[in-house]
mmCIF file of C-alpha atoms and ligand atoms in Angstrom:
data_model
loop_
_atom_site.group_PDB
_atom_site.id
_atom_site.type_symbol
_atom_site.label_atom_id
_atom_site.label_comp_id
_atom_site.label_asym_id
_atom_site.label_seq_id
_atom_site.Cartn_x
_atom_site.Cartn_y
_atom_site.Cartn_z
ATOM 1 C CA UNK A 1 106.798 79.446 94.111
ATOM 2 C CA UNK A 2 108.064 76.341 92.795
ATOM 3 C CA UNK A 3 105.269 74.119 93.520
ATOM 4 C CA UNK A 4 106.488 71.057 91.852
ATOM 5 C CA UNK A 5 110.169 70.976 92.883
ATOM 6 C CA UNK A 6 109.045 71.276 96.734
ATOM 7 C CA UNK A 7 106.495 68.589 95.937
ATOM 8 C CA UNK A 8 109.469 67.231 94.699
ATOM 9 C CA UNK A 9 111.148 67.024 97.803
ATOM 10 C CA UNK A 10 108.771 64.539 99.645
ATOM 11 C CA UNK A 11 107.954 66.889 102.777
ATOM 12 C CA UNK A 12 105.858 69.987 101.607
ATOM 13 C CA UNK A 13 102.982 69.234 101.578
ATOM 14 C CA UNK A 14 100.897 71.977 98.971
ATOM 15 C CA UNK A 15 97.524 71.912 97.234
ATOM 16 C CA UNK A 16 97.698 71.254 93.516
ATOM 17 C CA UNK A 17 98.177 75.535 92.948
ATOM 18 C CA UNK A 18 98.430 78.326 95.232
ATOM 19 C CA UNK A 19 95.461 80.971 94.460
ATOM 20 C CA UNK A 20 96.315 84.001 92.876
ATOM 21 C CA UNK A 21 95.179 86.987 93.936
ATOM 22 C CA UNK A 22 94.559 91.057 92.694
ATOM 23 C CA UNK A 23 94.091 93.596 95.266
ATOM 24 C CA UNK A 24 89.938 94.006 95.372
ATOM 25 C CA UNK A 25 89.549 91.106 93.439
ATOM 26 C CA UNK A 26 87.124 89.780 95.827
ATOM 27 C CA UNK A 27 86.418 87.201 93.022
ATOM 28 C CA UNK A 28 89.378 86.043 92.647
ATOM 29 C CA UNK A 29 89.812 85.963 96.615
ATOM 30 C CA UNK A 30 88.795 81.978 96.805
ATOM 31 C CA UNK A 31 91.672 79.078 96.915
ATOM 32 C CA UNK A 32 92.989 77.452 93.736
ATOM 33 C CA UNK A 33 91.657 74.131 95.155
ATOM 34 C CA UNK A 34 88.167 75.354 95.885
ATOM 35 C CA UNK A 35 86.223 72.328 96.016
ATOM 36 C CA UNK A 36 85.188 70.554 93.563
ATOM 37 C CA UNK A 37 81.979 69.081 94.903
ATOM 38 C CA UNK A 38 80.134 66.681 95.046
ATOM 39 C CA UNK A 39 81.681 67.015 98.746
ATOM 40 C CA UNK A 40 80.723 66.336 102.494
ATOM 41 C CA UNK A 41 81.025 69.920 103.608
ATOM 42 C CA UNK A 42 77.894 70.862 101.286
ATOM 43 C CA UNK A 43 75.877 68.908 103.067
ATOM 44 C CA UNK A 44 73.932 70.764 106.489
ATOM 45 C CA UNK A 45 74.453 74.583 106.871
ATOM 46 C CA UNK A 46 75.728 76.258 109.627
ATOM 47 C CA UNK A 47 72.672 77.703 111.093
ATOM 48 C CA UNK A 48 71.529 74.051 111.603
ATOM 49 C CA UNK A 49 73.975 73.859 115.210
ATOM 50 C CA UNK A 50 72.389 75.272 118.622
ATOM 51 C CA UNK A 51 75.122 76.970 118.860
ATOM 52 C CA UNK A 52 74.458 80.559 117.355
ATOM 53 C CA UNK A 53 76.404 83.575 117.123
ATOM 54 C CA UNK A 54 73.924 85.318 119.852
ATOM 55 C CA UNK A 55 74.625 81.733 121.975
ATOM 56 C CA UNK A 56 78.474 82.759 121.133
ATOM 57 C CA UNK A 57 78.916 86.201 122.361
ATOM 58 C CA UNK A 58 76.940 85.602 125.414
ATOM 59 C CA UNK A 59 79.942 82.583 126.048
ATOM 60 C CA UNK A 60 82.646 85.084 124.535
ATOM 61 C CA UNK A 61 81.313 87.953 127.290
ATOM 62 C CA UNK A 62 82.388 85.534 129.827
ATOM 63 C CA UNK A 63 86.102 85.704 128.723
ATOM 64 C CA UNK A 64 88.940 87.806 129.532
ATOM 65 C CA UNK A 65 89.311 88.977 125.768
ATOM 66 C CA UNK A 66 86.313 90.971 126.513
ATOM 67 C CA UNK A 67 87.548 92.912 128.565
ATOM 68 C CA UNK A 68 90.862 93.454 127.038
ATOM 69 C CA UNK A 69 90.247 93.215 123.856
ATOM 70 C CA UNK A 70 86.608 94.485 123.605
ATOM 71 C CA UNK A 71 87.162 96.039 119.728
ATOM 72 C CA UNK A 72 88.701 93.065 118.783
ATOM 73 C CA UNK A 73 86.154 90.882 120.195
ATOM 74 C CA UNK A 74 83.376 93.354 118.591
ATOM 75 C CA UNK A 75 85.141 92.399 114.696
ATOM 76 C CA UNK A 76 85.243 89.131 115.771
ATOM 77 C CA UNK A 77 81.212 89.030 116.495
ATOM 78 C CA UNK A 78 80.766 90.423 112.502
ATOM 79 C CA UNK A 79 83.409 87.621 111.701
ATOM 80 C CA UNK A 80 81.430 84.620 113.347
ATOM 81 C CA UNK A 81 78.388 86.036 111.842
ATOM 82 C CA UNK A 82 79.881 84.940 108.633
ATOM 83 C CA UNK A 83 81.169 81.817 109.891
ATOM 84 C CA UNK A 84 77.812 80.880 110.817
ATOM 85 C CA UNK A 85 75.652 82.154 107.486
ATOM 86 C CA UNK A 86 77.878 80.617 105.366
ATOM 87 C CA UNK A 87 80.094 77.742 106.864
ATOM 88 C CA UNK A 88 79.163 73.976 106.567
ATOM 89 C CA UNK A 89 77.780 72.287 109.494
ATOM 90 C CA UNK A 90 80.732 69.778 110.006
ATOM 91 C CA UNK A 91 83.108 73.059 110.087
ATOM 92 C CA UNK A 92 81.253 74.892 112.931
ATOM 93 C CA UNK A 93 81.011 72.380 114.491
ATOM 94 C CA UNK A 94 84.444 71.315 115.355
ATOM 95 C CA UNK A 95 85.134 75.171 115.738
ATOM 96 C CA UNK A 96 82.018 75.012 118.351
ATOM 97 C CA UNK A 97 83.433 71.605 120.190
ATOM 98 C CA UNK A 98 84.143 71.915 124.134
ATOM 99 C CA UNK A 99 87.078 69.985 124.616
ATOM 100 C CA UNK A 100 87.349 67.698 127.334
ATOM 101 C CA UNK A 101 90.075 69.558 130.094
ATOM 102 C CA UNK A 102 89.969 72.448 128.044
ATOM 103 C CA UNK A 103 90.267 76.797 129.663
ATOM 104 C CA UNK A 104 87.693 78.634 130.417
ATOM 105 C CA UNK A 105 85.282 75.499 129.297
ATOM 106 C CA UNK A 106 83.884 77.137 126.176
ATOM 107 C CA UNK A 107 83.501 76.678 121.987
ATOM 108 C CA UNK A 108 86.270 76.490 120.971
ATOM 109 C CA UNK A 109 86.600 79.278 118.488
ATOM 110 C CA UNK A 110 86.443 81.443 121.003
ATOM 111 C CA UNK A 111 88.875 79.705 123.849
ATOM 112 C CA UNK A 112 91.891 80.604 121.004
ATOM 113 C CA UNK A 113 90.251 83.797 120.044
ATOM 114 C CA UNK A 114 91.241 83.927 123.895
ATOM 115 C CA UNK A 115 94.631 82.645 124.109
ATOM 116 C CA UNK A 116 95.546 84.315 120.353
ATOM 117 C CA UNK A 117 93.944 88.518 120.445
ATOM 118 C CA UNK A 118 97.330 89.535 120.754
ATOM 119 C CA UNK A 119 98.491 87.965 118.151
ATOM 120 C CA UNK A 120 96.199 88.597 116.256
ATOM 121 C CA UNK A 121 96.638 92.126 117.109
ATOM 122 C CA UNK A 122 100.309 92.489 116.933
ATOM 123 C CA UNK A 123 100.668 90.380 113.913
ATOM 124 C CA UNK A 124 98.503 93.340 112.842
ATOM 125 C CA UNK A 125 99.710 95.763 113.670
ATOM 126 C CA UNK A 126 103.234 95.275 111.881
ATOM 127 C CA UNK A 127 101.259 94.297 108.481
ATOM 128 C CA UNK A 128 99.469 97.507 109.011
ATOM 129 C CA UNK A 129 103.078 99.431 109.423
ATOM 130 C CA UNK A 130 104.395 97.642 105.593
ATOM 131 C CA UNK A 131 104.808 100.446 103.295
ATOM 132 C CA UNK A 132 102.477 100.809 100.371
ATOM 133 C CA UNK A 133 105.001 99.125 97.709
ATOM 134 C CA UNK A 134 106.010 96.623 100.142
ATOM 135 C CA UNK A 135 104.833 93.087 98.319
ATOM 136 C CA UNK A 136 101.983 91.013 99.810
ATOM 137 C CA UNK A 137 103.167 89.410 102.646
ATOM 138 C CA UNK A 138 103.287 85.606 104.256
ATOM 139 C CA UNK A 139 102.174 84.506 107.423
ATOM 140 C CA UNK A 140 103.656 80.849 108.613
ATOM 141 C CA UNK A 141 101.538 79.388 111.517
ATOM 142 C CA UNK A 142 103.782 77.132 113.567
ATOM 143 C CA UNK A 143 101.563 74.265 114.596
ATOM 144 C CA UNK A 144 99.181 75.170 113.761
ATOM 145 C CA UNK A 145 96.783 72.128 114.510
ATOM 146 C CA UNK A 146 93.043 73.265 113.431
ATOM 147 C CA UNK A 147 93.902 76.309 112.609
ATOM 148 C CA UNK A 148 91.968 79.098 114.418
ATOM 149 C CA UNK A 149 94.929 81.877 114.405
ATOM 150 C CA UNK A 150 94.656 81.953 110.202
ATOM 151 C CA UNK A 151 91.125 81.747 110.138
ATOM 152 C CA UNK A 152 90.824 84.650 112.188
ATOM 153 C CA UNK A 153 93.403 86.763 110.666
ATOM 154 C CA UNK A 154 92.526 85.653 106.700
ATOM 155 C CA UNK A 155 89.348 87.834 108.010
ATOM 156 C CA UNK A 156 90.984 90.372 109.382
ATOM 157 C CA UNK A 157 94.130 91.399 107.182
ATOM 158 C CA UNK A 158 93.343 93.150 104.506
ATOM 159 C CA UNK A 159 93.924 90.827 101.021
ATOM 160 C CA UNK A 160 95.918 93.605 99.440
ATOM 161 C CA UNK A 161 98.729 93.236 101.834
ATOM 162 C CA UNK A 162 99.162 89.807 102.879
ATOM 163 C CA UNK A 163 99.320 86.834 99.810
ATOM 164 C CA UNK A 164 99.044 83.718 101.858
ATOM 165 C CA UNK A 165 99.150 81.740 105.559
ATOM 166 C CA UNK A 166 100.937 78.804 105.338
ATOM 167 C CA UNK A 167 99.770 76.587 108.081
ATOM 168 C CA UNK A 168 102.823 74.156 109.440
ATOM 169 C CA UNK A 169 101.759 71.580 111.321
ATOM 170 C CA UNK A 170 102.962 67.881 111.310
ATOM 171 C CA UNK A 171 99.609 66.499 111.801
ATOM 172 C CA UNK A 172 97.773 66.916 108.702
ATOM 173 C CA UNK A 173 98.096 64.737 105.992
ATOM 174 C CA UNK A 174 100.628 65.477 103.193
ATOM 175 C CA UNK A 175 98.761 66.185 100.380
ATOM 176 C CA UNK A 176 101.650 65.653 98.979
ATOM 177 C CA UNK A 177 101.387 61.703 98.782
ATOM 178 C CA UNK A 178 98.815 60.036 97.966
ATOM 179 C CA UNK A 179 96.742 58.048 100.782
ATOM 180 C CA UNK A 180 99.115 60.200 103.423
ATOM 181 C CA UNK A 181 96.821 60.465 106.701
ATOM 182 C CA UNK A 182 96.616 62.777 109.844
ATOM 183 C CA UNK A 183 94.968 63.594 113.281
ATOM 184 C CA UNK A 184 93.909 67.271 112.093
ATOM 185 C CA UNK A 185 92.153 67.073 108.621
ATOM 186 C CA UNK A 186 92.534 69.576 106.513
ATOM 187 C CA UNK A 187 89.802 69.533 105.053
ATOM 188 C CA UNK A 188 88.328 73.003 105.962
ATOM 189 C CA UNK A 189 90.729 74.989 104.842
ATOM 190 C CA UNK A 190 90.604 73.188 100.958
ATOM 191 C CA UNK A 191 87.529 72.631 100.714
ATOM 192 C CA UNK A 192 86.108 76.026 102.505
ATOM 193 C CA UNK A 193 87.181 79.272 101.290
ATOM 194 C CA UNK A 194 89.039 81.585 102.961
ATOM 195 C CA UNK A 195 89.693 85.414 102.108
ATOM 196 C CA UNK A 196 93.179 85.071 101.696
ATOM 197 C CA UNK A 197 93.995 81.483 101.008
ATOM 198 C CA UNK A 198 95.784 79.553 103.552
ATOM 199 C CA UNK A 199 97.775 75.852 102.536
ATOM 200 C CA UNK A 200 99.313 73.641 105.254
ATOM 201 C CA UNK A 201 102.960 71.394 105.274
ATOM 202 C CA UNK A 202 103.207 68.381 106.868
ATOM 203 C CA UNK A 203 106.466 69.056 109.022
ATOM 204 C CA UNK A 204 108.612 68.474 111.395
ATOM 205 C CA UNK A 205 109.242 71.445 112.999
ATOM 206 C CA UNK A 206 111.991 69.384 115.239
ATOM 207 C CA UNK A 207 114.378 68.380 112.008
ATOM 208 C CA UNK A 208 116.767 69.113 111.470
ATOM 209 C CA UNK A 209 117.159 68.575 108.231
ATOM 210 C CA UNK A 210 112.765 70.457 107.447
ATOM 211 C CA UNK A 211 113.948 73.452 109.305
ATOM 212 C CA UNK A 212 117.061 73.730 106.528
ATOM 213 C CA UNK A 213 114.238 72.758 103.194
ATOM 214 C CA UNK A 214 111.778 75.770 105.229
ATOM 215 C CA UNK A 215 114.969 78.026 104.200
ATOM 216 C CA UNK A 216 116.266 77.182 101.346
ATOM 217 C CA UNK A 217 112.743 76.000 99.641
ATOM 218 C CA UNK A 218 110.621 77.682 100.941
ATOM 219 C CA UNK A 219 111.413 80.865 102.102
ATOM 220 C CA UNK A 220 114.068 81.959 100.224
ATOM 221 C CA UNK A 221 112.010 80.625 97.491
ATOM 222 C CA UNK A 222 111.534 82.818 94.088
ATOM 223 C CA UNK A 223 107.734 83.991 95.094
ATOM 224 C CA UNK A 224 109.039 84.547 98.769
ATOM 225 C CA UNK A 225 112.564 85.632 98.481
ATOM 226 C CA UNK A 226 111.050 89.833 98.680
ATOM 227 C CA UNK A 227 107.526 89.178 100.631
ATOM 228 C CA UNK A 228 107.313 89.894 104.094
ATOM 229 C CA UNK A 229 106.837 87.110 106.181
ATOM 230 C CA UNK A 230 105.710 86.949 109.530
ATOM 231 C CA UNK A 231 106.333 83.804 112.053
ATOM 232 C CA UNK A 232 103.558 83.057 114.080
ATOM 233 C CA UNK A 233 103.246 79.929 117.430
ATOM 234 C CA UNK A 234 101.011 80.059 119.289
ATOM 235 C CA UNK A 235 100.858 77.218 122.412
ATOM 236 C CA UNK A 236 103.553 75.384 121.174
ATOM 237 C CA UNK A 237 104.737 72.560 124.159
ATOM 238 C CA UNK A 238 108.337 72.781 125.849
ATOM 239 C CA UNK A 239 111.258 72.543 122.720
ATOM 240 C CA UNK A 240 109.415 73.501 120.098
ATOM 241 C CA UNK A 241 108.749 76.635 121.364
ATOM 242 C CA UNK A 242 112.833 77.296 120.996
ATOM 243 C CA UNK A 243 112.641 74.985 116.939
ATOM 244 C CA UNK A 244 110.505 77.968 116.504
ATOM 245 C CA UNK A 245 112.603 80.977 118.385
ATOM 246 C CA UNK A 246 115.596 79.202 116.228
ATOM 247 C CA UNK A 247 113.409 79.375 112.973
ATOM 248 C CA UNK A 248 113.280 82.841 113.633
ATOM 249 C CA UNK A 249 116.639 83.527 114.741
ATOM 250 C CA UNK A 250 118.289 81.711 111.434
ATOM 251 C CA UNK A 251 115.789 83.323 108.376
ATOM 252 C CA UNK A 252 116.182 87.126 108.793
ATOM 253 C CA UNK A 253 113.525 86.748 105.796
ATOM 254 C CA UNK A 254 111.433 86.739 108.353
ATOM 255 C CA UNK A 255 110.610 90.007 109.846
ATOM 256 C CA UNK A 256 108.364 89.529 113.032
ATOM 257 C CA UNK A 257 107.944 86.567 115.131
ATOM 258 C CA UNK A 258 105.003 85.834 118.132
ATOM 259 C CA UNK A 259 105.613 83.368 120.465
ATOM 260 C CA UNK A 260 102.761 81.888 122.939
ATOM 261 C CA UNK A 261 104.243 79.226 124.970
ATOM 262 C CA UNK A 262 102.327 76.614 126.228
ATOM 263 C CA UNK A 263 104.694 73.961 129.027
ATOM 264 C CA UNK A 264 107.505 73.737 129.864
ATOM 265 C CA UNK A 265 110.216 70.443 130.025
ATOM 266 C CA UNK A 266 109.435 67.783 132.345
ATOM 267 C CA UNK A 267 110.999 68.004 135.334
ATOM 268 C CA UNK A 268 113.277 64.433 133.695
ATOM 269 C CA UNK A 269 115.457 67.054 132.360
ATOM 270 C CA UNK A 270 116.331 68.178 134.983
ATOM 271 C CA UNK A 271 117.492 64.887 136.856
ATOM 272 C CA UNK A 272 118.783 63.934 132.968
ATOM 273 C CA UNK A 273 121.284 67.013 133.914
ATOM 274 C CA UNK A 274 119.829 68.807 129.969
ATOM 275 C CA UNK A 275 121.265 71.832 128.736
ATOM 276 C CA UNK A 276 119.926 74.011 125.704
ATOM 277 C CA UNK A 277 121.399 75.958 123.342
ATOM 278 C CA UNK A 278 118.777 78.462 121.358
ATOM 279 C CA UNK A 279 121.422 81.130 119.153
ATOM 280 C CA UNK A 280 124.453 81.918 121.292
ATOM 281 C CA UNK A 281 122.409 81.267 124.644
ATOM 282 C CA UNK A 282 122.691 78.354 127.071
ATOM 283 C CA UNK A 283 121.009 77.510 129.655
ATOM 284 C CA UNK A 284 120.441 74.175 132.693
ATOM 285 C CA UNK A 285 117.030 72.805 132.815
ATOM 286 C CA UNK A 286 118.317 73.216 135.890
ATOM 287 C CA UNK A 287 118.337 76.879 136.416
ATOM 288 C CA UNK A 288 114.239 76.916 135.614
ATOM 289 C CA UNK A 289 113.263 73.100 136.399
ATOM 290 C CA UNK A 290 114.877 72.056 139.459
ATOM 291 C CA UNK A 291 111.950 73.114 141.675
ATOM 292 C CA UNK A 292 114.984 73.305 144.439
ATOM 293 C CA UNK A 293 115.966 76.564 142.969
ATOM 294 C CA UNK A 294 112.251 77.796 141.752
ATOM 295 C CA UNK A 295 109.427 76.452 143.856
ATOM 296 C CA UNK A 296 106.054 77.969 141.714
ATOM 297 C CA UNK A 297 105.410 76.221 138.813
ATOM 298 C CA UNK A 298 104.192 79.833 137.705
ATOM 299 C CA UNK A 299 107.721 80.975 138.367
ATOM 300 C CA UNK A 300 109.452 77.578 136.089
ATOM 301 C CA UNK A 301 107.042 78.796 133.454
ATOM 302 C CA UNK A 302 108.173 82.994 133.413
ATOM 303 C CA UNK A 303 112.107 81.493 133.541
ATOM 304 C CA UNK A 304 111.827 79.102 130.889
ATOM 305 C CA UNK A 305 109.569 81.931 128.820
ATOM 306 C CA UNK A 306 112.710 84.300 129.705
ATOM 307 C CA UNK A 307 115.574 81.990 128.922
ATOM 308 C CA UNK A 308 114.246 81.870 124.651
ATOM 309 C CA UNK A 309 113.487 85.330 125.053
ATOM 310 C CA UNK A 310 117.358 85.866 125.679
ATOM 311 C CA UNK A 311 118.155 83.349 122.981
ATOM 312 C CA UNK A 312 116.201 85.897 120.655
ATOM 313 C CA UNK A 313 118.697 87.070 117.873
ATOM 314 C CA UNK A 314 117.910 90.873 117.602
ATOM 315 C CA UNK A 315 117.265 93.987 119.649
ATOM 316 C CA UNK A 316 113.659 94.314 118.882
ATOM 317 C CA UNK A 317 112.146 91.652 121.662
ATOM 318 C CA UNK A 318 110.010 91.106 125.064
ATOM 319 C CA UNK A 319 107.636 89.886 126.914
ATOM 320 C CA UNK A 320 104.437 90.699 127.331
ATOM 321 C CA UNK A 321 102.009 89.876 130.316
ATOM 322 C CA UNK A 322 98.205 89.212 129.283
ATOM 323 C CA UNK A 323 95.740 88.180 131.982
ATOM 324 C CA UNK A 324 93.435 86.068 129.359
ATOM 325 C CA UNK A 325 93.806 82.397 131.175
ATOM 326 C CA UNK A 326 92.046 81.288 134.247
ATOM 327 C CA UNK A 327 94.497 78.037 135.487
ATOM 328 C CA UNK A 328 92.477 75.450 137.196
ATOM 329 C CA UNK A 329 93.974 72.703 139.728
ATOM 330 C CA UNK A 330 97.083 74.954 140.689
ATOM 331 C CA UNK A 331 98.185 75.143 137.109
ATOM 332 C CA UNK A 332 100.280 78.130 135.833
ATOM 333 C CA UNK A 333 98.883 80.788 133.900
ATOM 334 C CA UNK A 334 99.571 80.956 130.380
ATOM 335 C CA UNK A 335 99.950 84.600 130.087
ATOM 336 C CA UNK A 336 102.842 84.603 128.239
ATOM 337 C CA UNK A 337 103.171 86.574 125.129
ATOM 338 C CA UNK A 338 106.605 86.585 123.190
ATOM 339 C CA UNK A 339 106.717 89.007 120.179
ATOM 340 C CA UNK A 340 110.595 89.663 118.362
ATOM 341 C CA UNK A 341 111.288 91.557 115.132
ATOM 342 C CA UNK A 342 113.299 93.175 113.192
ATOM 343 C CA UNK A 343 113.747 95.509 109.547
ATOM 344 C CA UNK A 344 111.882 94.079 106.353
ATOM 345 C CA UNK A 345 114.554 93.003 103.852
ATOM 346 C CA UNK A 346 116.983 91.556 105.709
ATOM 347 C CA UNK A 347 119.434 89.329 103.214
ATOM 348 C CA UNK A 348 120.134 85.665 104.137
ATOM 349 C CA UNK A 349 122.104 84.750 107.025
ATOM 350 C CA UNK A 350 124.730 82.951 106.363
ATOM 351 C CA UNK A 351 124.372 79.964 108.258
ATOM 352 C CA UNK A 352 126.770 76.711 108.224
ATOM 353 C CA UNK A 353 123.570 74.744 109.064
ATOM 354 C CA UNK A 354 120.542 75.674 110.208
ATOM 355 C CA UNK A 355 118.492 73.162 113.406
ATOM 356 C CA UNK A 356 121.261 72.167 113.842
ATOM 357 C CA UNK A 357 120.272 70.232 118.260
ATOM 358 C CA UNK A 358 118.407 72.500 120.492
ATOM 359 C CA UNK A 359 119.680 70.149 123.778
ATOM 360 C CA UNK A 360 123.420 70.031 123.675
ATOM 361 C CA UNK A 361 123.995 68.351 126.583
ATOM 362 C CA UNK A 362 122.443 65.720 128.732
ATOM 363 C CA UNK A 363 123.902 63.484 131.520
ATOM 364 C CA UNK A 364 122.073 60.280 130.303
ATOM 365 C CA UNK A 365 118.516 60.830 126.792
ATOM 366 C CA UNK A 366 118.768 62.390 123.624
ATOM 367 C CA UNK A 367 121.083 65.427 124.523
ATOM 368 C CA UNK A 368 123.762 62.615 125.335
ATOM 369 C CA UNK A 369 123.803 61.082 121.596
ATOM 370 C CA UNK A 370 124.143 64.521 120.255
ATOM 371 C CA UNK A 371 126.910 65.314 122.951
ATOM 372 C CA UNK A 372 129.265 62.231 122.486
ATOM 373 C CA UNK A 373 128.492 62.905 118.261
ATOM 374 C CA UNK A 374 130.179 65.500 119.027
ATOM 375 C CA UNK A 375 132.666 65.515 120.933
ATOM 376 C CA UNK A 376 133.492 61.888 118.516
ATOM 377 C CA UNK A 377 133.783 64.589 115.880
ATOM 378 C CA UNK A 378 135.685 66.734 117.643
ATOM 379 C CA UNK A 379 138.359 64.531 117.829
HETATM 380 C C1 SAM B 1 99.177 72.712 121.502
HETATM 381 S S1 SAM B 1 98.882 72.042 119.926
HETATM 382 C C2 SAM B 1 98.060 74.014 119.049
HETATM 383 C C3 SAM B 1 97.733 74.722 117.639
HETATM 384 C C4 SAM B 1 97.498 75.938 117.535
HETATM 385 N N1 SAM B 1 98.499 76.516 117.743
HETATM 386 C C5 SAM B 1 96.516 76.353 118.996
HETATM 387 O O1 SAM B 1 97.002 77.155 118.969
HETATM 388 O O2 SAM B 1 95.219 75.614 118.988
HETATM 389 C C6 SAM B 1 100.600 72.050 118.993
HETATM 390 C C7 SAM B 1 100.740 71.836 117.830
HETATM 391 O O3 SAM B 1 101.844 71.307 117.170
HETATM 392 C C8 SAM B 1 101.944 70.553 116.925
HETATM 393 N N2 SAM B 1 102.940 70.207 116.701
HETATM 394 C C9 SAM B 1 103.907 69.488 118.143
HETATM 395 N N3 SAM B 1 104.840 68.964 117.663
HETATM 396 C C10 SAM B 1 105.619 68.776 116.292
HETATM 397 C C11 SAM B 1 107.416 68.859 115.627
HETATM 398 N N4 SAM B 1 107.617 68.611 115.458
HETATM 399 N N5 SAM B 1 106.548 69.591 114.053
HETATM 400 C C12 SAM B 1 105.513 70.620 114.169
HETATM 401 N N6 SAM B 1 104.515 70.686 114.336
HETATM 402 C C13 SAM B 1 104.295 69.785 115.732
HETATM 403 C C14 SAM B 1 100.966 69.273 117.133
HETATM 404 O O4 SAM B 1 100.097 68.790 116.366
HETATM 405 C C15 SAM B 1 100.104 70.764 117.974
HETATM 406 O O5 SAM B 1 99.408 71.115 116.422
#
C-alpha cells in the first residue's frame, strides 16, 4: 500500500510504515510502530489487576458463549492468560472494565467475546478455506471501536495467512494529522505487540467520499489488490449497518461480510416517511418501524435485519440467530448475525459512484434534501 499516497488524502490514519512479516518469523511479527519508550504503557503490568484470568473464567462460565462456543472459550482463556502476563495494566484495566448498563454486567473483554463469537468463528472458517497459494488476507473491522474483535482474531488466526487488520472508526484520532484527537484511544493498538498487526483509519463510513476513497485508494491499491479481504461490522447502529453492507455490495474485492446489527432507526423515521435503499432493494420505515404494522421490538429488529439481508447483493448470504444476548427492561435481544460471501478474486465492480445516499426519500429531514437534489438533477 502506498502509505504516503494514502496519507496525502488526509483522511487516512496510518502508522509510519506497515509491518512486514514473513511466514513463521515470529520475531518479525511486531508492529512497525511498536513503542519507542518511554511510555506510560511501560508502567505496571496487568498482573497487578484485581481481575485475574481465573476470576474472568468464573464470569465467562456464566455467559451463554460458554455453552454455545465452549471450545472457543477454552482458547480464549489461553489468550487471556497471555494478555494478563504481557499487557500493561492500563490496557488490561480497560479490557476488564465493566461499563455501566452494559449487557450481562461482566468485564468488557468477556461481553465482547460473547457478542462476537459467531463472527470470530466465521472469519476463522473463511481464512482456513483460503487456498494455500492465496496471498495473505486483510481483515477490515468496520466501526471497530476499542478493537476487541481484531484483538481476538489477531491471536486466533494464523499469521501466515493474514497480513493485517484495518480498524475503521470515526472516533479515532487521525494519526496523519498533527494534534488530532479522538474519543477512542488507539494507544493499545500501536504500543502493544499484537500477533498480527493492526492499524487504524479515522473514517466516517456514512460519507460518500470516504466510501469512494476506501474503494479506490485502499481496496484497489497495489498492496491489497490481490489479497483476500473480509469485512466485519459488529454492533453497528442503525444506518451505519446499511453503509457497511453497501461497502460489501460495491466492492467485489471483499469476499466475506459479517455484520451484527445493534439497533434500528428511531420511530422518527416513520413520521418522516423515510425510504432506504441498499443495492436494488428499497424499503420504507413504516414497513418495519411502525408499531401498528410491527407491534414488537423484537420483530422490528428482525424485519430491519431482513431488509438489510435482502439488499446485500450476492446469492450466498443468510441470517443466523445465536442466543447470546439476554436483554433486560423489555429490550430486544441482539441475537442476529448476517453473513454474506462471494468468490475470491472477483474483478472490481464498475459503479458510476459508490456510497450514494441510503436514505433516498423522506417527507422532511435529511432524506428530503437528497430527494429534492435528485429531482433538480432530473429537470
Ligand atoms: C456500538 S459501537 C461498536 C464497536 C465495536 N464494533 C464493538 O463491537 O465493540 C459502534 C462504533 O461505530 C463507530 N461509528 C459510529 N458512526 C460511525 C461512522 N459514521 N463511521 C465510522 N464509525 C462510526 C462508533 O465510534 C463506535 O465505535
